[in-house]
Coordinates of C-alpha atoms and ligand atoms in Angstrom, one line a residue:
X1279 CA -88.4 45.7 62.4
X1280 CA -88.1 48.4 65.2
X1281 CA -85.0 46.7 66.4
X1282 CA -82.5 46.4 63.8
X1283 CA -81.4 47.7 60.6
X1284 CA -81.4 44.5 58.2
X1285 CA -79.1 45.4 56.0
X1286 CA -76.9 42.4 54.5
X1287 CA -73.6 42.1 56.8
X1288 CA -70.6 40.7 55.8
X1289 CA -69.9 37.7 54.1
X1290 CA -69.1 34.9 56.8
X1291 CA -68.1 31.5 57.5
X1292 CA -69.6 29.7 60.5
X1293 CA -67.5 26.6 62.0
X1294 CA -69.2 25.5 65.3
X1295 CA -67.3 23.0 67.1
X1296 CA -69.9 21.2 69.0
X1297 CA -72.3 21.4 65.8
X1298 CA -74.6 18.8 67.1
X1299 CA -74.5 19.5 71.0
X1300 CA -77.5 20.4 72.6
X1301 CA -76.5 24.3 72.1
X1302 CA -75.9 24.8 68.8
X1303 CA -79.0 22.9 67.8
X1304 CA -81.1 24.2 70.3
X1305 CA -79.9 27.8 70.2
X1306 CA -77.1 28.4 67.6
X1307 CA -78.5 27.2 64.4
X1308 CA -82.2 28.6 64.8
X1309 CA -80.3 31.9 65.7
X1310 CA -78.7 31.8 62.2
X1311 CA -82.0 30.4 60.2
X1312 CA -84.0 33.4 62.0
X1313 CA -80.6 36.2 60.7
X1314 CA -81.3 34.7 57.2
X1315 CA -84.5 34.6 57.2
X1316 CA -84.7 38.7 58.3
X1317 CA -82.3 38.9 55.2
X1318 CA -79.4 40.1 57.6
X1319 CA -77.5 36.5 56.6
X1320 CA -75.6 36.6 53.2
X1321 CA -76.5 33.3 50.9
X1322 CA -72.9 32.8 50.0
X1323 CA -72.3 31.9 53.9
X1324 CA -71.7 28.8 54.9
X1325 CA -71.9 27.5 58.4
X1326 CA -70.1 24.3 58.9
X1327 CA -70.9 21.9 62.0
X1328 CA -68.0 20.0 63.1
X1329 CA -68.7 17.2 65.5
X1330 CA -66.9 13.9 66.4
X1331 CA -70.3 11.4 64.7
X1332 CA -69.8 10.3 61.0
X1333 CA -73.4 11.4 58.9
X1334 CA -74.7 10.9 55.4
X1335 CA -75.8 14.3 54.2
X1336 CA -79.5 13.2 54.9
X1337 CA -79.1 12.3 57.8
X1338 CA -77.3 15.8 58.8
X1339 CA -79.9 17.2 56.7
X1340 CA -83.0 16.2 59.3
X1341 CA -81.1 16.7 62.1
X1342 CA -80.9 20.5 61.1
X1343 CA -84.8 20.4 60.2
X1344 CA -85.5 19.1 63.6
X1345 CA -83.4 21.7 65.3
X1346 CA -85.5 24.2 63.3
X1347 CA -88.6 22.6 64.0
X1348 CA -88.5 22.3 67.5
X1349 CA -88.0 26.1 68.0
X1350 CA -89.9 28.0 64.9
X1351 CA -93.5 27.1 64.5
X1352 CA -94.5 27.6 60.8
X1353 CA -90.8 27.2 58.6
X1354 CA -90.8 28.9 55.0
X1355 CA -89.8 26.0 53.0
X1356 CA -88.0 28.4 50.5
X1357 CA -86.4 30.2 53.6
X1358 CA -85.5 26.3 54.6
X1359 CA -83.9 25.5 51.0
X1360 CA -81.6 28.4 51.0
X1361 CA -80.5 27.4 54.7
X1362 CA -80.2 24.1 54.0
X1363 CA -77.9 24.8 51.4
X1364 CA -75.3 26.9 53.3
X1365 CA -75.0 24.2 55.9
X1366 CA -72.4 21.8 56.1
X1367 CA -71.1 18.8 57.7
X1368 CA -67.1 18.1 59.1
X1369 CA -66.6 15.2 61.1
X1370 CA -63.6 15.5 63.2
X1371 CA -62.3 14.1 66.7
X1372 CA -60.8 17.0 67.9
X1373 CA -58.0 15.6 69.8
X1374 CA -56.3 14.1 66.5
X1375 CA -53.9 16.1 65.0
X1376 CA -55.1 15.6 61.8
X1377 CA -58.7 16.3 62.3
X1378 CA -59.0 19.1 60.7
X1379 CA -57.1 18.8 57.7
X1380 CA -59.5 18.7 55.1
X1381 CA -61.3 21.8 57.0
X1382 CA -59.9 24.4 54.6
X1383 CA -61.9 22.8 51.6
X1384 CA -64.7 24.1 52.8
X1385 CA -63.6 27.4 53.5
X1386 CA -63.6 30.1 51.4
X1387 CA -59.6 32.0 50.9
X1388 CA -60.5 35.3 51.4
X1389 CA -59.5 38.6 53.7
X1390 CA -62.3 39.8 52.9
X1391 CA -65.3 37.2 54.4
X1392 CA -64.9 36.9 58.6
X1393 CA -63.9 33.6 59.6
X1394 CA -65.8 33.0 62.9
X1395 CA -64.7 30.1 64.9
X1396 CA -67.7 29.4 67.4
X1397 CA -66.5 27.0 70.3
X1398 CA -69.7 25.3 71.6
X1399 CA -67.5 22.8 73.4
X1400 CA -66.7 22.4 77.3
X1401 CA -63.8 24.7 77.9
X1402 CA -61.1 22.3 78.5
X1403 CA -61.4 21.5 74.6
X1404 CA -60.5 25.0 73.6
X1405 CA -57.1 25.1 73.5
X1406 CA -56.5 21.6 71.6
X1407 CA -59.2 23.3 68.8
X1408 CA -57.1 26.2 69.0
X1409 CA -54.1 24.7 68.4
X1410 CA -55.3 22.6 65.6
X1411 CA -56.3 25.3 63.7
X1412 CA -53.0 26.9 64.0
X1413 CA -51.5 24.2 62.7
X1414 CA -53.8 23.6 59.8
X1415 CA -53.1 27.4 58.8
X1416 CA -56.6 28.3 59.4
X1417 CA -56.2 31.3 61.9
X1418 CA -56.4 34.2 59.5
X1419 CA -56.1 38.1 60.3
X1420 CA -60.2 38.6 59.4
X1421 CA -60.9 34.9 61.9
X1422 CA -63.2 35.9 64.8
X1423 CA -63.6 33.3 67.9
X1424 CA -66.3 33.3 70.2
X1425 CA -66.3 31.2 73.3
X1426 CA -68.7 30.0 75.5
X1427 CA -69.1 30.3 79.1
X1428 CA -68.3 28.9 81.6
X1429 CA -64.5 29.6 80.5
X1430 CA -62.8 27.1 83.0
X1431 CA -64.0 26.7 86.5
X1432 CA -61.6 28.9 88.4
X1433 CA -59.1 31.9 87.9
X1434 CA -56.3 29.7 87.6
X1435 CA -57.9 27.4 85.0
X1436 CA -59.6 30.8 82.9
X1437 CA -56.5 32.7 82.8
X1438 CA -55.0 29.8 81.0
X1439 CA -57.6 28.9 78.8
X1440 CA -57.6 32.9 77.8
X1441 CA -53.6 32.9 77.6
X1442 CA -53.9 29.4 75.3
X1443 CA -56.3 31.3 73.2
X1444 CA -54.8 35.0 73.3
X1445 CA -51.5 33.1 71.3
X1446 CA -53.3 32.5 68.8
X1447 CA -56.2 35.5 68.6
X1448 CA -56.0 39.1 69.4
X1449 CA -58.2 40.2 72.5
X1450 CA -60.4 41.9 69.5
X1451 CA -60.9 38.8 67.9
X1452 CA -61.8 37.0 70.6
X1453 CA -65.8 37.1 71.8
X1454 CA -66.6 35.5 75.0
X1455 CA -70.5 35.2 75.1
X1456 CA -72.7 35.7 78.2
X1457 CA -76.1 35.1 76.5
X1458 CA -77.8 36.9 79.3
X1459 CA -76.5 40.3 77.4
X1460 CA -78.2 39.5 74.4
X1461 CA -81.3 39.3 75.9
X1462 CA -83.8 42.5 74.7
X1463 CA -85.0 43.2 78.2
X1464 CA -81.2 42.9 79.8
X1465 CA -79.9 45.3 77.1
X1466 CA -83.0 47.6 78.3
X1467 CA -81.1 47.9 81.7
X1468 CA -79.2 50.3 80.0
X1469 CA -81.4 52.5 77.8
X1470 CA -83.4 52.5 81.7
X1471 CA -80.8 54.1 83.6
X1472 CA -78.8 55.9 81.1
X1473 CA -82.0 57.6 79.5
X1474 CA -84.4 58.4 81.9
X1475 CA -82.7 61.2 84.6
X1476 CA -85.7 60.6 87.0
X1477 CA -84.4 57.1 87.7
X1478 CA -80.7 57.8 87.3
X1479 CA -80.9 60.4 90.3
X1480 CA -82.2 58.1 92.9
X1481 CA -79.8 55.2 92.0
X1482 CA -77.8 55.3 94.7
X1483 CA -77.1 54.3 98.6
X1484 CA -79.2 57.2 99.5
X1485 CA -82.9 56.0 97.8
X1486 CA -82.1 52.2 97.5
X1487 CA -82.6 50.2 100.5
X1488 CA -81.9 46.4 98.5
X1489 CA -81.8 45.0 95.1
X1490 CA -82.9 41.6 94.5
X1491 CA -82.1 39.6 91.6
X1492 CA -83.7 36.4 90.7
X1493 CA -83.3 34.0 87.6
X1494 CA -85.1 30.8 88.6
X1495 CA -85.9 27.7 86.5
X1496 CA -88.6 25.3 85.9
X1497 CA -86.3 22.9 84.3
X1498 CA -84.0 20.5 86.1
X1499 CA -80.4 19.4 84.6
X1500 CA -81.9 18.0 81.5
X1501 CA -79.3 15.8 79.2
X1502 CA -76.3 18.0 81.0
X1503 CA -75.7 15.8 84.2
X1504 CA -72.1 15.0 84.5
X1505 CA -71.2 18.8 83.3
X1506 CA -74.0 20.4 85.9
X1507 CA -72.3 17.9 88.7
X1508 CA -69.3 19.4 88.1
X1509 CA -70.4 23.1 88.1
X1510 CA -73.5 23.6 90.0
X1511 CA -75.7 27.1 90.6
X1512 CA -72.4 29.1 91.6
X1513 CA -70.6 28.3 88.1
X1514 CA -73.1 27.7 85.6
X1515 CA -75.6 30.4 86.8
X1516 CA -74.0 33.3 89.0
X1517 CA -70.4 33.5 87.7
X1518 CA -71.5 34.7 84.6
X1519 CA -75.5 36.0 84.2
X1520 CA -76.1 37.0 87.1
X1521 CA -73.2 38.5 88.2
X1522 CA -73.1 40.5 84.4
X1523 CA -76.6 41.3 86.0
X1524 CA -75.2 43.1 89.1
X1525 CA -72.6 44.8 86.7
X1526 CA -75.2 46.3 84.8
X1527 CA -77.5 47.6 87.5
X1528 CA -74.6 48.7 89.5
X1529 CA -72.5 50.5 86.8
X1530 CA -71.3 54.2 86.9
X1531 CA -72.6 55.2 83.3
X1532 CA -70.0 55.2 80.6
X1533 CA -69.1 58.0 78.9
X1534 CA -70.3 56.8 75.3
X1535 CA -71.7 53.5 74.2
X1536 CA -68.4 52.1 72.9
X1537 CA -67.5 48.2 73.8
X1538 CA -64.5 48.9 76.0
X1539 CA -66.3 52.3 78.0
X1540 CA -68.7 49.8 78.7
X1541 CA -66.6 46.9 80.0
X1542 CA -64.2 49.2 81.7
X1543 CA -67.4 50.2 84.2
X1544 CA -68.5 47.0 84.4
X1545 CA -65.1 45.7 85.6
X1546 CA -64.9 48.6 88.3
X1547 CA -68.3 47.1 89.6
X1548 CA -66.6 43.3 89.5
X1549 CA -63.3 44.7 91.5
X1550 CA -65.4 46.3 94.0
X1551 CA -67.1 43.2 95.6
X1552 CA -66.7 42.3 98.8
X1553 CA -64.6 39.4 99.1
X1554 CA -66.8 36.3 100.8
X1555 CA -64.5 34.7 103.5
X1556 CA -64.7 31.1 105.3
X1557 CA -66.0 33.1 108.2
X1558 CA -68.9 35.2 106.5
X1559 CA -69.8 32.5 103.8
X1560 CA -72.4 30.5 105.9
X1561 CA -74.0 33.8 107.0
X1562 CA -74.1 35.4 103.5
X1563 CA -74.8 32.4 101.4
X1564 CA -77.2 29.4 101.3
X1565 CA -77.0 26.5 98.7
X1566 CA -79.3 23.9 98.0
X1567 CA -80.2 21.0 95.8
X1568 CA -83.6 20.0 94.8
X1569 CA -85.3 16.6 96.2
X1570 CA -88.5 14.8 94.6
X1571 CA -91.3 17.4 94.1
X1572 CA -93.9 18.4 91.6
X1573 CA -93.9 21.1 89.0
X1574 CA -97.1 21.9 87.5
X1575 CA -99.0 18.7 88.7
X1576 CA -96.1 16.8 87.2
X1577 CA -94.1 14.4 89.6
X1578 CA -90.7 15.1 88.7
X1579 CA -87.2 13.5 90.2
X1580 CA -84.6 14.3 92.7
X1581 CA -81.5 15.7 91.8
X1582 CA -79.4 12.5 92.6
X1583 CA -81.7 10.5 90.5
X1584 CA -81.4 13.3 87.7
X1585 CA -77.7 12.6 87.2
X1586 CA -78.1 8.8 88.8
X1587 CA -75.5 9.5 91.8
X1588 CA -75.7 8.0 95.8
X1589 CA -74.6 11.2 96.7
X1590 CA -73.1 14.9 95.3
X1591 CA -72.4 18.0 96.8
X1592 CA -73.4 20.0 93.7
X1593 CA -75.5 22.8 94.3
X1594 CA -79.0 23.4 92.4
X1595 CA -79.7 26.6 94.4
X1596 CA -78.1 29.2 95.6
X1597 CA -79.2 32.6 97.4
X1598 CA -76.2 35.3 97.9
X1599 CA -76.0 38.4 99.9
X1600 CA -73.1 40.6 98.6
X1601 CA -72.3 44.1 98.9
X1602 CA -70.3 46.5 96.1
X1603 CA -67.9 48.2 98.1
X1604 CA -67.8 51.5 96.5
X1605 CA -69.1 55.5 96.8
X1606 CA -72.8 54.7 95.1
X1607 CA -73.2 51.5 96.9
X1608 CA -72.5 51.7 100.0
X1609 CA -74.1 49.2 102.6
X1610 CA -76.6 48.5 100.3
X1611 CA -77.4 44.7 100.0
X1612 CA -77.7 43.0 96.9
X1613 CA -79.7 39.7 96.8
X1614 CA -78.8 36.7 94.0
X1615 CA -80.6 34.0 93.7
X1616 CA -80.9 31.1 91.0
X1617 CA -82.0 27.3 91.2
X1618 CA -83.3 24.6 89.0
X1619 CA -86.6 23.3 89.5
X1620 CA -88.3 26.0 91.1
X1621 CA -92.2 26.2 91.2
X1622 CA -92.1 29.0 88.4
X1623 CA -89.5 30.1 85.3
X1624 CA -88.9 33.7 86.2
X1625 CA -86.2 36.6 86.1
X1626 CA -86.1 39.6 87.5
X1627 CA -84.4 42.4 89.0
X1628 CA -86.2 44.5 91.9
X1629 CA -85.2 47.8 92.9
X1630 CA -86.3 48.4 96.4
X1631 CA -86.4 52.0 96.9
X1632 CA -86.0 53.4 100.8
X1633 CA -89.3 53.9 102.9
X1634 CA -90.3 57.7 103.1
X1635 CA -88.7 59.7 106.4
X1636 CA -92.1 60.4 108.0
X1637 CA -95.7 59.2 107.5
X1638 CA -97.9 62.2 107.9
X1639 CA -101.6 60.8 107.1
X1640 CA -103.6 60.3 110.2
X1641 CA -104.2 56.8 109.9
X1642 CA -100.8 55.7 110.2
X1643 CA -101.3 52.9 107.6
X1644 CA -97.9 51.2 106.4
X1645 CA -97.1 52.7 103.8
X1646 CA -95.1 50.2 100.8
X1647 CA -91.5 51.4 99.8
X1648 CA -91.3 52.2 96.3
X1649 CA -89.8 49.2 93.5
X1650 CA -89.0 49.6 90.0
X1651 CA -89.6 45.8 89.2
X1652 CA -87.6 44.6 86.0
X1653 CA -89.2 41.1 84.8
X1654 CA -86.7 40.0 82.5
X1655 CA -88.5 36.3 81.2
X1656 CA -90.8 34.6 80.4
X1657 CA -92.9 38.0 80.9
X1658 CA -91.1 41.3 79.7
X1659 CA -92.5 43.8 81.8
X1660 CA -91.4 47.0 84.2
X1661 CA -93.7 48.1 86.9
X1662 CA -93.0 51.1 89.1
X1663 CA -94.8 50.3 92.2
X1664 CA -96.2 53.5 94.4
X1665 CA -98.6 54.8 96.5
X1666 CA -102.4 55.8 95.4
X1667 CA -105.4 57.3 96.7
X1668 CA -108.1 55.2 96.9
X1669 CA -111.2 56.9 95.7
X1670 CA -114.2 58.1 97.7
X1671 CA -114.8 60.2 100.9
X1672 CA -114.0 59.2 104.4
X1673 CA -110.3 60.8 104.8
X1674 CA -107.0 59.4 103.0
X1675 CA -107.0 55.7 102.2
X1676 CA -104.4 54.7 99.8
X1677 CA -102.8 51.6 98.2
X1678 CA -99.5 50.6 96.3
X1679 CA -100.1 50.3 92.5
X1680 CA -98.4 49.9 90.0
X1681 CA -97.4 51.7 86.6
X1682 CA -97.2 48.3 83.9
X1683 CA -94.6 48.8 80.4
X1684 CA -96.1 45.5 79.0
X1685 CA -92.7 44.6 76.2
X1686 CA -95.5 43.0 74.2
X1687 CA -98.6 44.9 73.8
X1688 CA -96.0 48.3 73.6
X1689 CA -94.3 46.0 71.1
X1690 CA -95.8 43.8 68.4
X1691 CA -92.9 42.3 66.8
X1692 CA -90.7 39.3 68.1
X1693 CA -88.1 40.0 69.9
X1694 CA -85.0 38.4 68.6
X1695 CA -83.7 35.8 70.7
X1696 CA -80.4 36.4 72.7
X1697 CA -78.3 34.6 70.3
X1698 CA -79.3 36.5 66.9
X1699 CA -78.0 39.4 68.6
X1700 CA -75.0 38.2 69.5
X1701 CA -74.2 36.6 66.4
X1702 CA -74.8 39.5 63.9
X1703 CA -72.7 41.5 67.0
X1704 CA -69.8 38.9 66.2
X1705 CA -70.0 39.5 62.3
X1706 CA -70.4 43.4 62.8
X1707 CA -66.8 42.7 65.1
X1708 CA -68.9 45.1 68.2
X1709 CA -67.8 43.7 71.3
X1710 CA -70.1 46.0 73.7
X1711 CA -72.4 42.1 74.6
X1712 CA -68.9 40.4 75.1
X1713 CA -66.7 40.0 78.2
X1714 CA -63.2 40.9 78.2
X1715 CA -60.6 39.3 79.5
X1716 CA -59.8 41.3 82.7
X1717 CA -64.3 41.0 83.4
X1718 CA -64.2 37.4 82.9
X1719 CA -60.6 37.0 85.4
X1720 CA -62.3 39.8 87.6
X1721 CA -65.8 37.6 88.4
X1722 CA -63.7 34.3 89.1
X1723 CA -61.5 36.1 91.6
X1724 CA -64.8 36.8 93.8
X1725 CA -66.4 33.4 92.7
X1726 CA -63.1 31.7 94.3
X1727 CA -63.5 33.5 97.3
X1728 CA -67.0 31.8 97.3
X1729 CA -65.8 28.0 96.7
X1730 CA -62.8 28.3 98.7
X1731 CA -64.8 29.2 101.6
X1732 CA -67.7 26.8 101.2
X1733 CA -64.6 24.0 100.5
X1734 CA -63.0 24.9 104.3
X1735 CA -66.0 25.0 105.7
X1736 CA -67.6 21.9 103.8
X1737 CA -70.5 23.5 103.6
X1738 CA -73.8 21.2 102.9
X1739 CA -76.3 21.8 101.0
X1740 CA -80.0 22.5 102.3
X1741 CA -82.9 20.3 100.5
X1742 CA -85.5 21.9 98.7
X1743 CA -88.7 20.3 97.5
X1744 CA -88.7 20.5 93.4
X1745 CA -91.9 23.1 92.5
X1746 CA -90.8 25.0 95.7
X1747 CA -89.2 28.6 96.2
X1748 CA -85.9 26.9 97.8
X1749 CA -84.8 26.1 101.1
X1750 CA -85.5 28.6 104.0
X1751 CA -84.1 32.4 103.1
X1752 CA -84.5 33.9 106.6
X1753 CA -80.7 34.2 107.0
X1754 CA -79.8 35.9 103.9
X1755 CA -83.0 38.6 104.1
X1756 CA -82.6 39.8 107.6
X1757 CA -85.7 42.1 108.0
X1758 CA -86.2 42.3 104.0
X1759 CA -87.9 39.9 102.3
X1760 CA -87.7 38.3 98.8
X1761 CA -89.8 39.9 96.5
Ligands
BG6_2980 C1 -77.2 28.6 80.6 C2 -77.0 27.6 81.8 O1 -76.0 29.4 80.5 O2 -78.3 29.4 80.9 C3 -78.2 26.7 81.9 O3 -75.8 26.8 81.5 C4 -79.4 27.6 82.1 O4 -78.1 25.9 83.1 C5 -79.5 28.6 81.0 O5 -80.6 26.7 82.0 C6 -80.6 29.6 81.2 O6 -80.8 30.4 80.1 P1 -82.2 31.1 79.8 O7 -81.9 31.9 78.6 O8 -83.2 30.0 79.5 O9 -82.6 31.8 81.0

């Protein structure tokens, strides 16, 4: 495949705490079928799934062919046999001392095969697993941890739950996933800017009037209620994708490809947002949350009766205005915005360039800015909207059109999904697709600014019809509009 050289990595042990939470079935464990399957997986892996339920081995068993089946069409039974194999089962409730005890039995003693700890758990769980693996001795010097987002739900709470962790784990041992940087298209940002000199030239205050970045969803809160109601749009969606997002648009480029070049622009990007205060807040950000509505002819619920409360605060939408206070970005906005149950699933970055200084064709027609649009998902596309002649006599007509890259008639294969990636990154020990510490701490310091403000100012949410584009934008837009 054009993507990736497939030879054989490392040997590797796999323990997922969560093993059978909507994640790792839904995303973790095809990730690894789809690695063995491309031959990149060694056969003498093992990937263990620890969870609190007690299973026969059948029953485990179907519950990994169902995860498989709901995401891969047409499953080589061999491929299936020799996954099926390497999988294992460790029932353990995490907050006993003595859970993990027995864990070691199933792990193999050597320096030489990476250990990765995957915690597929909410946040607040990490340091108790961490803690029990210290004391069962199974921290070793080749052990690799990767944590999910979101990593607590303020500064105060991250920094602690990266200090609990850093006791135990060296910051190079430690990868905190944004799954967002796995994606194909999101890694693309970078081969964009950093390759091609015609773009990277007019990337600045002086050609860019706005960027706009949107991520919406089709899909509502799904089986994830009572952790959505306590995170909402801000946390779940911008803390993390959307503001790695901005970083990667917005980033000076690094001097070489290397994990911390990288993450030391990035970070300059997160310390140069403008703080959001209790007075700006209302004038720079709208939240929402979805009421009954209809998504492709399909009656679908209100957000209250989604998680089955009277009442919540919780945000399923939210629209931002911020600015990156800094030399390249000066005064230019930046537009966010994310919500569940939107009328379409769609992500993507616009690049609106400035207007030209002076129309000179006689008719005076309007003519359209320039915009490099990204489309991120479900489609994979860039198109570079410009100006064009129309064809035929009668003076100078002309028309914005656009320039398509079509990701899949350019490219035939599958893409890898964002998690294969960022798995065989974690055996290869590249951090380049992970946070660091300082990024992670640097993102909730602006976030806080965010809640603190809207918690002054008890700020209410606006309703928004499910299947629609959100509540009203006018005040975030001023004389732009969303693209
Ligand atoms: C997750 C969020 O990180 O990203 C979810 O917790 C969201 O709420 C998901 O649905 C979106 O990911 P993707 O890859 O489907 O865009």
């Amino acid at each position: 495949m054009f993507f990736m050289k497939k030879n054989i990595l490392k040997d590797a042990d796999i323990i997922i705490f969560g093993g059978l939470g909507d994640l790792s079935l839904r995303k973790i464990i095809p990730a690894i079928f789809y690695r063995l399957e491309a031959g990149q997986i060694n056969l003498n892996s093992k990937v263990i799934l620890v969870s609190r339920k007690k299973l026969l081995i059948s029953e485990f068993n179907n519950i990994i062919v169902k995860s498989l089946k709901n995401k891969i069409l047409k499953i080589n039974n061999i491929q299936l046999k020799k996954f099926l194999k390497i999988c294992f089962f460790y029932s353990a409730n995490i907050s006993d001392d003595n859970s993990l005890n027995q864990l070691s039995s199933l792990l193999r003693n050597d320096k030489n095969i990476i250990r990765i700890f995957y915690f597929s758990t909410p946040s607040n769980l990490f340091s108790t697993i961490t803690d029990n693996l210290k004391n069962n001795n199974l921290i070793n010097s080749s052990s690799r941890v990767v944590l999910e987002k979101p990593l607590g739900n303020n500064s105060d709470t991250s920094k602690k739950i990266n200090n609990e962790i850093l006791n135990f784990f060296n910051e190079n041992q430690i990868f905190r996933i944004d799954h967002y940087l796995g994606k194909e298209t999101v890694q693309n940002l970078m081969v964009l800017r950093f390759t091609n000199n015609l773009f990277e030239n007019a990337w600045n205050s002086q050609n860019i009037d706005n960027v706009q970045i949107t991520v919406a969803e089709e899909i509502g809160v799904e089986s994830r209620a009572s952790y959505y109601n306590n995170y909402g749009a801000l946390l779940d969606m911008v803390q993390n994708h959307l503001l790695q997002l901005v970083c990667l648009v917005a980033m000076e480029p690094p001097n070489e490809l290397t994990a911390d070049n990288v993450r030391d622009e990035k970070l300059k990007v997160l310390k140069s947002l403008r703080p959001i205060s209790k007075e700006s807040v209302d004038n720079c950000i709208e939240k929402g949350q979805y009421t009954r509505g209809k998504i492709n002819d399909k009656k679908v619920k209100s957000y209250l009766e989604d998680i089955k409360k009277f009442s919540s605060n919780t945000e399923t939408f939210v629209a931002i205005r911020l600015y990156i206070d800094n030399w390249r970005w000066a005064s230019v906005p930046f537009y966010l915005r994310t919500g569940k149950r939107m009328s379409k699933r769609k992500s993507e970055i616009v690049i609106n360039f400035k207007n030209i200084p002076h129309n000179i064709f006689p008719n005076k027609k309007q003519i359209t800015n320039n915009k490099l649009i990204i489309k991120l998902q479900p489609e994979e596309k860039i198109e570079l909207v410009q100006t064009v002649k129309i064809p035929g006599p009668g003076g100078y007509r002309y028309k914005p059109t656009s320039l398509v890259l079509d990701y899949s008639s350019s490219f035939k294969d599958r893409f890898p999904e964002a998690y294969e990636r960022l798995l065989i990154d974690v055996i290869r020990g590249n951090q380049t697709l992970f946070m660091r510490k300082d990024e992670v701490e640097a993102s909730w310091v602006w976030i806080d600014s965010i809640s603190k403000s809207w918690e002054i100012n008890n700020t209410p949410n606006k309703f928004y019809k499910a299947g629609s584009n959100g509540p009203g934008e006018s005040i975030l837009i001023n004389n732009h509009s969303w693209h």
